[in-house]
Amino acid sequence: MSQMNIIQAVNSALDTVLEKDPNVCIFGEDVGYFGGVFRCTDGLQSKYGKHRVFDSPLSEGGILSTAIGMGINGLRPVAEIQFSDYIFPAFDQITNELAKLRYRSGGEYWAPVTVRTPSGGGIRGGHYHSQSPEAYFTHTPGLKVVMPSNPHDTKGLLITSIEDDDPVIFFEPKRLYNGPFDGDHKKAALKWDTHPKGEVPDEYYSIPLGQASIERAGSKVTVLAYGTMVHVAREAAISSGIDAEVIDLRSLVPLDIDTITESVKKTGRCVIVHEAPRTSGFGGELSAQIQELCFYHLEAPIVRVTGWDTPFPHSLEWYYFPSQERVIEAMKKVMES
Amino acid sequence: MNKKKTLHVPDAPFRPGDKSDFASLQLPDAGEFEKPDVLVDPSEIRDLAFGLVRVLDDKHKAVGSWDPKLKPAFLKEGLRHMTLLRIFDERMQTMQRQGKLSFYMKSLGEEAVAIAQGMALKPEDILFPSYRQPGLQFVRGRNLVDMICHCITNSKDNVKGRQMPVHYSWKEGNLVSISSPVGTQFPQAVGCAMASAYKGEDNVSISWLGDGTAAEGDFHYAINFASVYKAPVILNVVNNQWAISTHKNFSSGEATFAARGIAYDLPSIRVDGNDFLALYSVTSWAAERARKGEGATLIEVFTYRGEAHSTSDDPTRYRPKDEWESWPLGDPIDRLKKHLISLGKWSNTDQKKLEKELDELVIKSYKEAEKHGTLSEGPWASEETLFEDVYKKPPRHLRKQRQELGI
């Protein structure tokens, strides 16, 4: 066991799989010699060699398309897109090619590509260093979509994702890289060493995809969140005094619908929290499924607390970013009915 | 004097009602360009990107240093594949017209491309074709019945009826699943080649896209990554002059496609795409270069799309009806046939006999394929396969959706 932040947990996961499987290779912009703009791949090139951890041209479409070709030819590439805001040049390769390869070839071909990409806001990143584009990918059959919220889950889920024979889009909430963040930007930044999930095994371990984690048990309202919002929702639950159950989804596809419905059937109420814009966001899917499966247990309409339907703003970031106050307000609202 | 400013929009050289005249193409003679050593510095062979490598001359003789000096038996095999492809295409188009296939795309006039190039490769080389290189499968010995079953999308279609016709996939033949989005396979072939180099394997990857598709970003991704990582890949632009109704002038302006490779430091060669021998020779050269660790080659295959873009297209709406007949590089099958005749190894009677034999083979194969189901009546792939192969194992939500459909 070591104390790790999410950056170190990513690095440890990559180190573990590089060691274990000679077909794993890592590439992307600045990931090689320099070790990544967030240091996630620091030291890996010098440890494993230039051909296993290497820099790429500045070309997201090129990174994804060549990763697919490598995957077809037996490698297990881990491609990095420097910011998820820049994944869109590769959107065609991900949605039309990577996601459909196994299906369209009748199972003859597939590419076990993992795409790691920092996402989310709360870092003064403006339009293009803050986005949460997960819903574009959850809407694409053939992809798995994962977003951890702490160092322990990051390592276990990333190892599973890389070893999975299906393609995985692995979102890393960059606001959480160095420490948990509860949405209060005026507070001094916390480090992961204050958090129990900052303890990470040094050796190999994996966490299955499709299993949510109950972040805080409660009986009155279910709060669904993933990524940074897990911490915002948890703090909101504590300070509201409402006996809320906070669930960290961890993987969006496949989704742990059992844990969700079990909780909502128990509490009768549900608040969904995500950073991404509301319209057609993943919260819409969660809300629809809960309505279908828990209709007779619901005591109140499901409420979504999300980013607004605007591009992610720079100076007005904290008006956009779902705050503890907004989550508390939503919990109170569902408790009233 | 100021030139009057207006947006320049190119046009096709000839439109319906015009008489096509390709005299201005300025085609180099066969044998005009020297074959360089495979270890040549790309900067020394820039003329090849603007010229045209040709082996068969106007008298159907093989001339010059690019002559691959192939044995007549090998040439006959190539002629057989090309003839089969033309007959196969014709029969399949007829079936489409009769409603027995939903869609089809012919390779008329481009038969030499995949067949000569495919024959220059080894079976372990990995193919990333576009939708107009079905001939690769003949070269690698694919069962005709299987190809037809795919096109009918019946119960024996190995891609389980999921894709439109001509979207072949054939793992055993190292032919990677074809998809409709154009150009996507081009940089994938580069990645595949990078993996071969990574693993220290000797095989090369090869891909094809059309002149129209060379305008996609994927073309740039591919040639740039191929150059940066010296990937053992052969990248072909099949310039057949037309992208559906759009003339190649909208994709490249006046420039050759091969010329683009020069800026990426790739050896770039323009080749007569209706010349079996030239295509074979240039492809062998590129493959040898790649196997020696020298990296990628860009090839512009200069040819003409003899037929409609697909069964959903009517080319008389945008080009002269008989334009192919005036194409100065002729018909690839006719040219190889006449070369073999000039060698005294073939005759028109032999050709007629071959055509009859192959036509019977295609008809027999078609009948055999229909035993596995027809487009309208089935049987098709079984219903539960709808939910399979989306993932390696169907996750729960897909198993539930399958139950919802009652299967």
XYZ file of C-alpha atoms in Angstrom:
744
model
C 0.000 0.000 0.000
C 1.149 3.502 -0.802
C -0.332 6.920 -0.570
C -1.055 7.984 -4.115
C -2.865 10.759 -5.850
C -4.801 9.969 -9.053
C -1.819 10.838 -11.243
C 0.329 8.344 -9.364
C -2.474 5.788 -9.440
C -2.697 6.116 -13.240
C 1.062 5.813 -13.459
C 1.049 2.756 -11.213
C -1.710 1.103 -13.267
C 0.199 1.726 -16.507
C 3.434 0.505 -14.948
C 1.666 -2.664 -13.795
C 0.192 -3.535 -17.203
C 3.359 -2.615 -19.116
C 5.239 -5.014 -16.861
C 2.646 -7.763 -17.205
C 1.843 -7.703 -20.919
C 4.456 -6.980 -23.611
C 1.658 -6.077 -26.043
C 0.614 -3.064 -24.000
C 1.940 0.167 -25.455
C 1.211 3.751 -24.548
C 1.226 6.732 -26.837
C -0.163 10.207 -27.268
C 0.935 13.804 -27.250
C 3.817 14.488 -24.825
C 3.412 11.140 -23.035
C 6.863 9.754 -23.889
C 10.069 11.529 -22.995
C 8.330 14.302 -21.072
C 5.981 11.997 -19.151
C 2.709 13.735 -19.949
C 1.430 17.238 -19.305
C -0.159 15.909 -16.101
C 2.816 13.617 -15.347
C 0.671 10.484 -15.635
C 3.261 8.662 -17.756
C 6.313 10.035 -15.946
C 9.273 7.653 -15.998
C 7.550 4.972 -18.075
C 9.492 5.553 -21.274
C 12.849 5.319 -19.533
C 11.716 2.155 -17.755
C 10.113 0.320 -20.725
C 11.743 1.804 -23.797
C 10.832 4.174 -26.570
C 8.849 1.676 -28.589
C 6.468 0.914 -25.703
C 5.824 4.444 -24.459
C 6.112 7.063 -27.160
C 5.203 10.538 -28.270
C 2.798 11.029 -31.138
C 2.224 13.789 -33.657
C -0.338 16.355 -32.529
C -3.199 14.562 -34.194
C -6.072 13.040 -32.261
C -7.550 11.424 -35.366
C -4.135 9.965 -36.139
C -3.687 8.697 -32.591
C -7.016 6.874 -32.525
C -6.819 5.486 -36.044
C -3.328 4.092 -35.572
C -4.330 2.729 -32.160
C -7.122 0.806 -33.889
C -4.649 -0.605 -36.411
C -2.304 -1.635 -33.606
C -5.193 -3.273 -31.781
C -6.169 -5.200 -34.904
C -2.586 -6.468 -35.115
C -2.455 -7.841 -31.585
C -1.299 -4.940 -29.457
C -3.206 -3.513 -26.531
C -2.739 0.220 -27.029
C -3.461 2.793 -24.370
C -3.925 6.059 -26.216
C -3.986 9.375 -24.419
C -6.016 12.346 -25.583
C -4.514 15.263 -23.722
C -7.895 16.839 -22.859
C -11.269 15.248 -23.513
C -12.191 18.566 -25.146
C -9.877 17.478 -27.969
C -11.297 14.027 -28.493
C -13.647 15.253 -31.229
C -11.167 15.089 -34.135
C -11.050 11.364 -33.279
C -14.818 11.052 -32.917
C -15.282 9.369 -36.293
C -12.585 6.802 -35.587
C -14.011 6.105 -32.119
C -17.713 5.932 -32.942
C -17.722 4.605 -36.508
C -14.654 2.401 -36.369
C -13.479 1.393 -32.897
C -16.973 0.908 -31.495
C -18.323 -1.027 -34.491
C -15.333 -3.105 -35.571
C -16.258 -6.311 -33.754
C -19.906 -6.092 -34.714
C -19.480 -5.166 -38.341
C -16.912 -7.917 -38.955
C -19.094 -10.617 -37.428
C -16.620 -10.919 -34.562
C -13.616 -11.437 -36.845
C -11.815 -8.246 -35.853
C -11.644 -6.104 -32.758
C -9.288 -3.587 -31.209
C -8.798 -3.579 -27.424
C -7.985 0.132 -27.281
C -8.192 2.137 -24.063
C -8.501 5.879 -24.480
C -7.381 7.783 -21.395
C -8.473 11.380 -21.320
C -8.601 14.062 -18.607
C -12.040 15.613 -18.339
C -14.226 17.915 -16.294
C -14.017 21.449 -15.016
C -13.264 23.345 -11.861
C -9.777 24.347 -12.970
C -10.396 27.620 -14.802
C -10.136 25.704 -18.051
C -12.721 27.629 -20.034
C -14.385 26.107 -23.055
C -11.691 23.675 -24.087
C -10.099 22.366 -20.908
C -13.271 21.661 -18.924
C -15.708 19.629 -20.932
C -17.360 16.393 -19.844
C -18.201 14.684 -23.138
C -19.140 11.265 -21.694
C -22.684 11.281 -23.084
C -21.422 11.311 -26.684
C -19.777 7.988 -25.934
C -22.409 6.370 -23.714
C -24.695 6.887 -26.720
C -22.441 4.707 -28.886
C -22.972 0.935 -28.694
C -19.696 -0.961 -28.586
C -17.912 1.403 -26.213
C -17.468 1.095 -22.484
C -17.285 4.347 -20.545
C -15.553 4.671 -17.195
C -14.906 7.577 -14.823
C -13.262 7.016 -11.427
C -13.409 9.434 -8.524
C -10.422 8.446 -6.381
C -6.905 6.964 -6.629
C -7.844 3.453 -5.479
C -10.617 3.058 -8.036
C -8.511 4.707 -10.735
C -5.812 2.062 -10.624
C -8.178 -0.893 -10.362
C -10.539 0.354 -13.058
C -7.754 1.391 -15.432
C -6.105 -2.030 -15.200
C -9.460 -3.672 -15.931
C -10.100 -1.299 -18.826
C -6.749 -2.005 -20.453
C -7.172 -5.767 -20.038
C -10.735 -5.659 -21.388
C -11.061 -6.850 -24.989
C -13.677 -4.153 -25.642
C -12.743 -0.517 -26.234
C -12.945 1.695 -23.174
C -13.115 5.484 -22.941
C -11.516 6.218 -19.589
C -12.248 9.716 -18.308
C -9.959 11.061 -15.594
C -11.463 14.004 -13.688
C -8.481 16.318 -13.748
C -9.871 18.419 -10.869
C -9.300 15.353 -8.701
C -5.788 14.509 -9.920
C -4.078 15.986 -6.864
C -6.794 15.806 -4.246
C -10.518 15.433 -3.584
C -12.628 18.490 -4.369
C -16.007 19.135 -2.804
C -16.935 22.121 -4.973
C -15.829 24.796 -2.526
C -13.091 26.540 -4.466
C -12.419 29.009 -1.657
C -11.238 26.265 0.676
C -7.563 25.288 0.691
C -6.875 22.452 -1.734
C -6.935 19.029 -0.095
C -4.510 16.212 -0.762
C -5.404 12.592 -1.271
C -3.501 11.611 1.877
C -6.474 12.854 3.890
C -8.809 10.453 2.074
C -9.120 6.690 2.703
C -9.198 5.943 -1.053
C -5.792 7.585 -1.392
C -4.367 4.282 -0.144
C -3.483 2.259 -3.207
C -1.970 -1.231 -3.431
C 1.390 -1.219 -5.189
C 0.728 -4.549 -6.818
C -1.732 -5.713 -9.477
C -5.431 -5.603 -8.674
C -8.540 -4.923 -10.683
C -12.026 -3.580 -10.130
C -14.761 -4.953 -12.417
C -16.536 -2.547 -14.750
C -20.260 -2.206 -14.189
C -20.091 -2.058 -10.403
C -21.091 1.128 -8.643
C -19.778 1.950 -5.209
C -21.847 3.270 -2.335
C -19.902 6.306 -1.248
C -22.168 7.089 1.703
C -25.033 4.963 2.947
C -28.378 6.637 3.639
C -32.086 5.964 3.621
C -33.964 9.119 2.596
C -32.721 10.086 -0.848
C -30.407 8.539 -3.457
C -27.821 10.826 -5.010
C -26.162 9.525 -8.183
C -22.860 10.996 -9.242
C -19.526 10.171 -10.891
C -16.137 11.827 -11.117
C -15.669 15.084 -9.235
C -19.360 15.304 -8.438
C -19.095 12.307 -6.107
C -17.184 14.505 -3.667
C -19.498 17.479 -4.135
C -22.539 15.264 -3.539
C -21.001 13.596 -0.499
C -20.163 16.897 1.196
C -23.590 18.236 0.276
C -25.207 15.196 1.894
C -23.173 15.631 5.077
C -23.775 19.356 5.454
C -27.470 19.151 4.536
C -28.221 16.869 7.460
C -30.355 14.778 5.109
C -29.828 11.039 5.375
C -28.758 10.704 1.752
C -27.232 7.700 0.027
C -24.503 8.795 -2.388
C -23.633 6.369 -5.160
C -20.475 6.657 -7.257
C -21.378 5.070 -10.587
C -17.708 4.511 -11.595
C -18.696 3.000 -14.928
C -21.499 4.439 -17.057
C -21.412 1.658 -19.641
C -21.910 -1.010 -18.464
C -24.106 0.553 -15.792
C -24.771 -1.003 -12.396
C -28.512 -0.550 -12.587
C -29.133 -3.006 -9.719
C -27.315 -0.928 -7.132
C -29.143 2.166 -8.377
C -32.638 0.703 -8.362
C -32.130 -1.034 -5.048
C -31.207 2.286 -3.505
C -34.013 4.286 -5.112
C -36.586 1.656 -4.157
C -35.361 2.008 -0.593
C -35.244 5.811 -0.471
C -38.065 6.666 -2.908
C -36.224 9.751 -4.020
C -33.384 10.498 -6.429
C -31.096 13.373 -7.309
C -28.683 13.020 -10.241
C -25.569 15.171 -10.389
C -23.138 15.713 -13.256
C -20.961 18.488 -14.629
C -21.934 18.013 -18.266
C -24.784 20.082 -19.736
C -28.291 18.906 -18.918
C -29.981 18.354 -22.275
C -29.290 14.807 -23.478
C -26.680 14.423 -20.732
C -26.147 11.036 -19.089
C -28.482 12.167 -16.299
C -31.355 12.002 -18.759
C -30.640 8.317 -19.322
C -30.351 7.629 -15.591
C -33.575 9.481 -14.907
C -35.443 7.581 -17.615
C -34.250 4.188 -16.411
C -35.114 4.935 -12.784
C -38.546 6.162 -13.809
C -39.122 2.945 -15.763
C -37.837 0.612 -13.060
C -38.796 2.396 -9.823
C -41.984 4.250 -10.791
C -44.143 2.847 -8.001
C -41.463 3.525 -5.385
C -40.872 7.133 -6.313
C -42.211 9.670 -3.797
C -41.051 12.678 -5.774
C -39.965 13.634 -9.296
C -36.307 12.890 -10.025
C -34.191 16.052 -10.028
C -31.058 16.637 -12.075
C -28.300 18.983 -10.950
C -26.018 19.545 -13.937
C -23.965 22.031 -15.849
C -26.093 24.503 -17.742
C -26.845 24.138 -21.443
C -24.057 26.551 -22.299
C -20.431 26.153 -23.286
C -18.217 25.902 -20.194
C -17.438 29.509 -19.135
C -14.157 30.909 -17.857
C -14.827 33.809 -15.506
C -18.276 32.564 -14.477
C -17.054 29.012 -13.829
C -18.491 28.802 -10.309
C -21.936 29.813 -11.547
C -21.768 26.943 -14.021
C -20.138 24.225 -11.907
C -22.795 22.317 -9.880
C -22.230 23.503 -6.324
C -22.923 21.877 -2.975
C -25.665 24.467 -2.518
C -27.407 23.404 -5.702
C -27.178 19.757 -4.705
C -28.546 20.531 -1.222
C -31.358 22.558 -2.741
C -32.224 19.623 -5.009
C -32.180 17.174 -2.085
C -34.462 19.471 -0.084
C -36.771 19.821 -3.052
C -37.222 16.081 -3.454
C -37.674 15.721 0.308
C -40.553 18.215 0.290
C -42.868 16.172 -1.898
C -4.167 45.074 -64.619
C -5.917 43.411 -61.723
C -7.336 40.023 -62.364
C -11.057 40.088 -61.670
C -11.574 38.509 -58.259
C -14.044 35.673 -58.089
C -14.161 32.317 -56.415
C -12.485 29.707 -58.555
C -14.560 26.569 -58.733
C -12.986 23.790 -60.784
C -14.942 21.726 -63.254
C -14.685 18.309 -64.792
C -12.939 18.445 -68.165
C -15.977 17.002 -69.930
C -19.683 16.917 -69.214
C -22.622 15.035 -70.772
C -22.861 15.948 -74.442
C -19.127 16.772 -74.700
C -16.720 14.608 -76.591
C -13.994 13.444 -74.184
C -10.501 14.166 -75.430
C -7.608 13.235 -73.152
C -4.854 14.392 -75.535
C -3.766 16.992 -72.992
C -2.921 14.353 -70.357
C 0.683 14.110 -71.639
C 1.285 10.500 -70.771
C 4.898 9.367 -70.520
C 5.903 6.380 -72.613
C 6.296 2.910 -71.187
C 9.810 2.386 -69.901
C 10.497 6.105 -69.613
C 11.243 6.043 -65.872
C 14.100 4.113 -64.328
C 13.480 1.765 -61.448
C 15.507 2.981 -58.451
C 17.139 0.827 -55.824
C 14.781 0.183 -52.891
C 17.284 1.858 -50.563
C 17.079 5.104 -52.531
C 16.706 8.393 -50.680
C 13.155 9.591 -51.368
C 14.484 13.008 -52.333
C 16.257 11.447 -55.350
C 13.128 10.053 -56.992
C 10.804 13.007 -56.894
C 10.235 12.787 -60.623
C 8.292 9.552 -60.037
C 5.620 11.489 -58.170
C 4.882 13.576 -61.244
C 5.527 11.031 -63.944
C 3.889 7.697 -64.633
C 5.505 4.296 -64.326
C 4.418 2.184 -67.286
C 5.718 -1.170 -68.472
C 3.367 -2.264 -71.265
C 3.890 -0.219 -74.402
C 1.418 0.511 -77.201
C 2.457 -2.694 -78.960
C 1.770 -4.686 -75.750
C 5.415 -5.409 -75.084
C 6.938 -5.146 -71.626
C 9.702 -2.548 -71.669
C 12.069 -0.723 -69.354
C 13.656 -1.374 -65.978
C 10.329 -1.630 -64.143
C 9.467 -4.796 -66.123
C 8.965 -7.379 -63.344
C 9.715 -10.191 -65.825
C 6.888 -12.375 -64.640
C 6.376 -15.876 -65.966
C 3.486 -16.371 -68.417
C 1.769 -18.791 -66.029
C 1.699 -16.056 -63.380
C 0.349 -13.534 -65.887
C -2.365 -15.988 -66.883
C -3.334 -16.323 -63.256
C -3.636 -12.528 -63.059
C -5.685 -12.453 -66.238
C -7.945 -15.137 -64.844
C -8.563 -13.198 -61.595
C -9.303 -10.000 -63.499
C -11.621 -11.720 -65.928
C -13.404 -13.437 -63.066
C -13.841 -10.115 -61.282
C -15.400 -8.497 -64.325
C -17.791 -11.391 -64.841
C -18.565 -11.596 -61.126
C -19.311 -7.849 -61.030
C -21.568 -8.100 -64.068
C -23.533 -10.996 -62.596
C -23.854 -9.350 -59.193
C -25.048 -6.099 -60.747
C -27.676 -8.054 -62.657
C -28.762 -9.679 -59.406
C -29.022 -6.250 -57.813
C -31.190 -5.065 -60.707
C -33.430 -8.075 -60.105
C -33.763 -7.173 -56.431
C -31.702 -10.109 -55.221
C -29.057 -7.884 -53.659
C -29.782 -4.541 -52.008
C -26.708 -2.821 -53.419
C -23.537 -3.415 -55.418
C -20.354 -1.657 -56.540
C -18.347 -2.718 -59.563
C -14.625 -2.403 -60.185
C -14.909 -2.053 -63.994
C -11.671 -0.681 -65.410
C -9.890 -1.034 -62.070
C -9.522 -4.808 -61.988
C -5.728 -4.650 -62.180
C -5.443 -2.510 -59.065
C -6.238 -4.993 -56.332
C -5.281 -8.061 -58.348
C -1.812 -7.045 -59.542
C -1.052 -5.379 -56.219
C -2.462 -8.271 -54.227
C -0.351 -10.739 -56.221
C 2.768 -8.717 -55.363
C 2.199 -9.337 -51.640
C 2.621 -12.278 -49.284
C -0.363 -13.996 -47.651
C 0.667 -12.703 -44.215
C 0.547 -9.080 -45.386
C -2.474 -7.314 -43.964
C -5.023 -5.715 -46.280
C -7.061 -2.597 -45.484
C -9.079 -2.123 -48.670
C -11.768 0.368 -49.511
C -14.983 -0.941 -51.047
C -13.484 -1.141 -54.567
C -10.788 -3.789 -54.134
C -12.807 -7.020 -53.913
C -10.314 -8.640 -56.299
C -7.924 -9.121 -53.373
C -10.086 -11.998 -52.258
C -9.689 -13.828 -55.559
C -5.929 -13.476 -55.269
C -6.003 -15.038 -51.804
C -8.335 -17.802 -52.842
C -11.544 -16.905 -51.110
C -14.500 -19.114 -51.813
C -16.825 -17.362 -54.296
C -19.882 -18.769 -52.560
C -18.848 -17.078 -49.315
C -18.394 -13.753 -51.092
C -21.834 -14.035 -52.688
C -23.444 -15.072 -49.392
C -22.084 -11.865 -47.888
C -23.512 -9.804 -50.741
C -26.900 -11.479 -50.426
C -26.583 -11.078 -46.635
C -28.038 -14.534 -46.108
C -27.509 -17.046 -43.299
C -23.981 -17.886 -44.466
C -22.794 -14.268 -44.542
C -19.747 -14.298 -42.256
C -20.532 -10.749 -41.090
C -23.989 -11.985 -40.135
C -25.911 -9.682 -42.438
C -24.879 -6.635 -40.468
C -23.272 -4.603 -43.229
C -24.336 -3.625 -46.713
C -23.078 -5.774 -49.598
C -19.416 -5.457 -50.685
C -18.362 -4.680 -47.086
C -16.288 -7.827 -46.890
C -14.322 -9.055 -43.910
C -12.117 -12.114 -44.159
C -9.869 -12.896 -41.239
C -8.345 -15.989 -42.800
C -7.232 -13.919 -45.790
C -5.933 -11.078 -43.594
C -8.497 -8.760 -45.144
C -9.691 -6.325 -42.490
C -13.387 -5.523 -42.302
C -14.404 -2.866 -44.822
C -16.480 0.043 -43.534
C -18.387 2.750 -45.380
C -16.779 5.845 -43.804
C -14.171 6.652 -46.415
C -10.488 6.889 -45.579
C -10.724 5.597 -42.015
C -8.852 2.417 -42.941
C -5.860 4.341 -44.320
C -4.300 5.411 -40.991
C -5.459 2.147 -39.390
C -3.192 0.336 -41.845
C -0.357 2.549 -40.636
C -1.071 1.563 -37.013
C -1.227 -2.073 -38.035
C 2.152 -1.731 -39.719
C 3.543 0.014 -36.635
C 2.455 -3.030 -34.628
C 4.271 -5.354 -37.056
C 7.418 -3.308 -36.533
C 6.823 -3.268 -32.763
C 6.626 -7.062 -32.725
C 9.572 -7.430 -35.090
C 7.465 -9.180 -37.733
C 8.243 -9.077 -41.431
C 4.779 -8.498 -42.816
C 3.597 -5.241 -44.308
C 0.216 -3.547 -44.292
C -1.380 -2.045 -47.350
C -4.363 0.221 -47.844
C -6.279 1.854 -50.646
C -8.477 4.916 -50.851
C -9.864 6.857 -53.771
C -9.021 10.250 -55.239
C -12.060 11.799 -53.585
C -11.179 10.357 -50.180
C -7.663 11.783 -50.393
C -9.346 15.035 -49.322
C -10.231 13.528 -45.923
C -8.119 14.253 -42.849
C -7.431 10.529 -42.521
C -5.263 10.704 -45.639
C -3.061 13.270 -43.935
C -3.003 11.321 -40.658
C -1.881 8.232 -42.509
C 0.952 9.640 -44.572
C 2.214 11.723 -41.660
C 2.246 8.880 -39.123
C 3.669 6.547 -41.779
C 6.526 8.958 -42.318
C 7.158 9.794 -38.656
C 7.326 6.148 -37.513
C 8.708 4.723 -40.790
C 5.866 2.225 -40.733
C 6.099 -0.770 -43.078
C 2.995 0.195 -45.006
C 2.002 0.758 -48.625
C -0.542 3.537 -49.093
C -2.399 3.717 -52.390
C -4.516 6.498 -53.796
C -6.600 4.979 -56.545
C -7.154 7.993 -58.732
C -10.012 6.871 -60.960
C -10.864 10.495 -61.775
C -14.275 10.422 -60.111
C -15.720 10.544 -56.567
C -19.360 9.776 -57.371
C -20.157 12.870 -59.503
C -17.199 14.931 -58.351
C -14.164 15.126 -60.589
C -10.742 14.627 -59.016
C -9.992 18.302 -59.677
C -12.078 19.009 -56.567
C -9.823 16.783 -54.482
C -6.368 17.707 -55.724
C -6.632 20.733 -57.968
C -4.144 20.285 -60.772
C -1.583 18.502 -58.596
C -0.886 14.765 -58.650
C -1.789 12.845 -55.516
C 1.661 11.294 -55.396
C 3.165 14.790 -55.183
C 1.719 15.137 -51.699
C 3.944 12.353 -50.395
C 7.080 14.339 -51.189
C 6.330 16.925 -48.524
C 6.135 14.069 -46.013
C 9.458 12.629 -47.147
C 7.811 9.490 -48.481
C 8.909 7.891 -51.720
C 5.922 8.598 -53.926
C 5.238 6.927 -57.218
C 2.571 7.440 -59.820
C 1.751 4.314 -61.767
C -0.383 3.364 -64.765
C -3.288 1.678 -63.013
C -4.371 -0.222 -66.119
C -0.956 -1.802 -66.548
C -0.814 -5.068 -64.626
C 2.962 -5.302 -64.891
C 3.649 -1.760 -63.753
C 1.316 -2.120 -60.776
C 2.878 -5.419 -59.775
C 6.358 -3.999 -60.092
C 5.782 -0.781 -58.159
C 3.976 -2.653 -55.368
C 6.751 -5.255 -55.089
C 9.269 -2.432 -54.886
C 7.316 -0.752 -52.072
C 6.851 -4.049 -50.227
C 10.536 -4.896 -50.434
C 11.419 -1.448 -49.191
C 9.028 -1.811 -46.246
C 10.382 -5.274 -45.390
C 13.888 -3.871 -45.336
C 12.838 -1.404 -42.653
C 12.910 1.610 -44.951
C 9.321 2.556 -44.223
C 6.293 3.556 -46.210
C 5.613 4.284 -49.861
C 2.798 6.365 -51.317
C 1.480 5.133 -54.651
C -0.938 6.994 -56.892
C -2.691 4.480 -59.093
C -3.760 6.397 -62.174
C -6.864 4.841 -63.687
C -10.466 5.474 -64.685
C -13.731 4.382 -63.051
C -15.370 2.654 -65.982
C -18.782 2.206 -64.424
C -21.244 4.029 -62.212
C -20.089 4.740 -58.661
C -22.565 2.151 -57.407
C -25.905 0.636 -58.316
C -27.462 3.796 -56.853
C -25.683 6.106 -59.291
C -26.264 7.234 -62.884
C -23.038 8.660 -64.339
C -24.682 9.900 -67.541
C -25.950 12.804 -65.423
C -22.462 14.213 -64.912
C -20.017 12.827 -67.521
C -20.026 11.752 -71.161
C -21.608 8.362 -71.550
C -18.716 6.851 -73.490
C -15.898 8.582 -71.657
C -14.198 5.357 -70.619
C -13.796 4.375 -74.249
C -11.590 7.380 -74.863
C -9.480 6.789 -71.732
C -5.962 6.715 -73.150
C -4.692 3.990 -70.805
C -7.247 1.525 -72.104
C -8.684 -1.531 -70.423
C -6.460 -3.464 -67.999
C -7.823 -6.858 -68.988
C -7.486 -6.178 -72.678
C -3.942 -4.932 -72.235
C -2.740 -7.947 -70.266
C -4.524 -10.269 -72.662
C -2.832 -8.671 -75.677
C 0.523 -8.846 -73.905
C 0.086 -12.580 -73.386
C -1.006 -12.968 -77.002
C 2.090 -11.054 -78.110
C 4.185 -13.531 -76.133
C 2.466 -16.345 -77.991
C 1.046 -17.694 -74.725
C -2.622 -16.858 -75.154
C -5.275 -16.364 -77.819
C -8.665 -14.783 -78.218
C -10.094 -18.282 -78.324
C -8.431 -19.062 -74.974
C -9.944 -15.893 -73.572
C -13.438 -16.759 -74.808
C -13.101 -20.218 -73.330
C -11.938 -18.748 -70.025
C -14.840 -16.309 -69.954
C -17.327 -19.082 -70.533
C -15.763 -21.225 -67.814
C -15.774 -18.372 -65.316
C -19.307 -17.333 -66.155
C -20.456 -20.865 -65.446
C -18.472 -20.875 -62.199
C -20.131 -17.635 -61.062
C -23.611 -18.884 -61.941
C -22.979 -22.173 -60.163
C -21.614 -20.317 -57.122
C -24.590 -18.003 -57.102
C -27.009 -20.910 -57.116
C -25.040 -22.552 -54.341
C -25.088 -19.328 -52.320
C -28.851 -18.981 -52.668
C -29.241 -22.345 -50.974
C -28.162 -20.529 -47.819
C -30.910 -17.973 -48.159
C -32.108 -15.069 -50.261
C -32.412 -11.385 -49.490
C -36.208 -11.371 -49.511
C -37.023 -14.792 -48.077
C -34.063 -15.579 -45.853
C -32.923 -17.405 -43.906
C -30.711 -14.627 -42.623
C -28.465 -14.631 -39.591
C -30.476 -15.830 -36.586
C -32.253 -13.097 -34.633
C -30.204 -13.346 -31.465
C -27.068 -12.413 -33.429
C -28.475 -8.874 -33.586
C -27.226 -8.411 -30.033
C -23.966 -10.336 -30.306
C -20.484 -8.937 -31.022
C -21.414 -5.403 -29.969
C -19.154 -6.334 -27.078
C -17.165 -9.511 -26.558
C -19.939 -10.665 -24.225
C -23.374 -9.007 -24.252
C -23.679 -6.832 -21.143
C -26.863 -6.985 -19.168
C -28.678 -4.145 -20.872
C -28.251 -5.892 -24.221
C -29.438 -9.228 -22.844
C -32.501 -7.390 -21.577
C -33.156 -5.739 -24.926
C -32.884 -9.131 -26.560
C -35.574 -10.446 -24.211
C -37.674 -7.398 -25.034
C -37.586 -8.451 -28.665
C -38.753 -11.852 -27.500
C -35.663 -13.864 -28.463
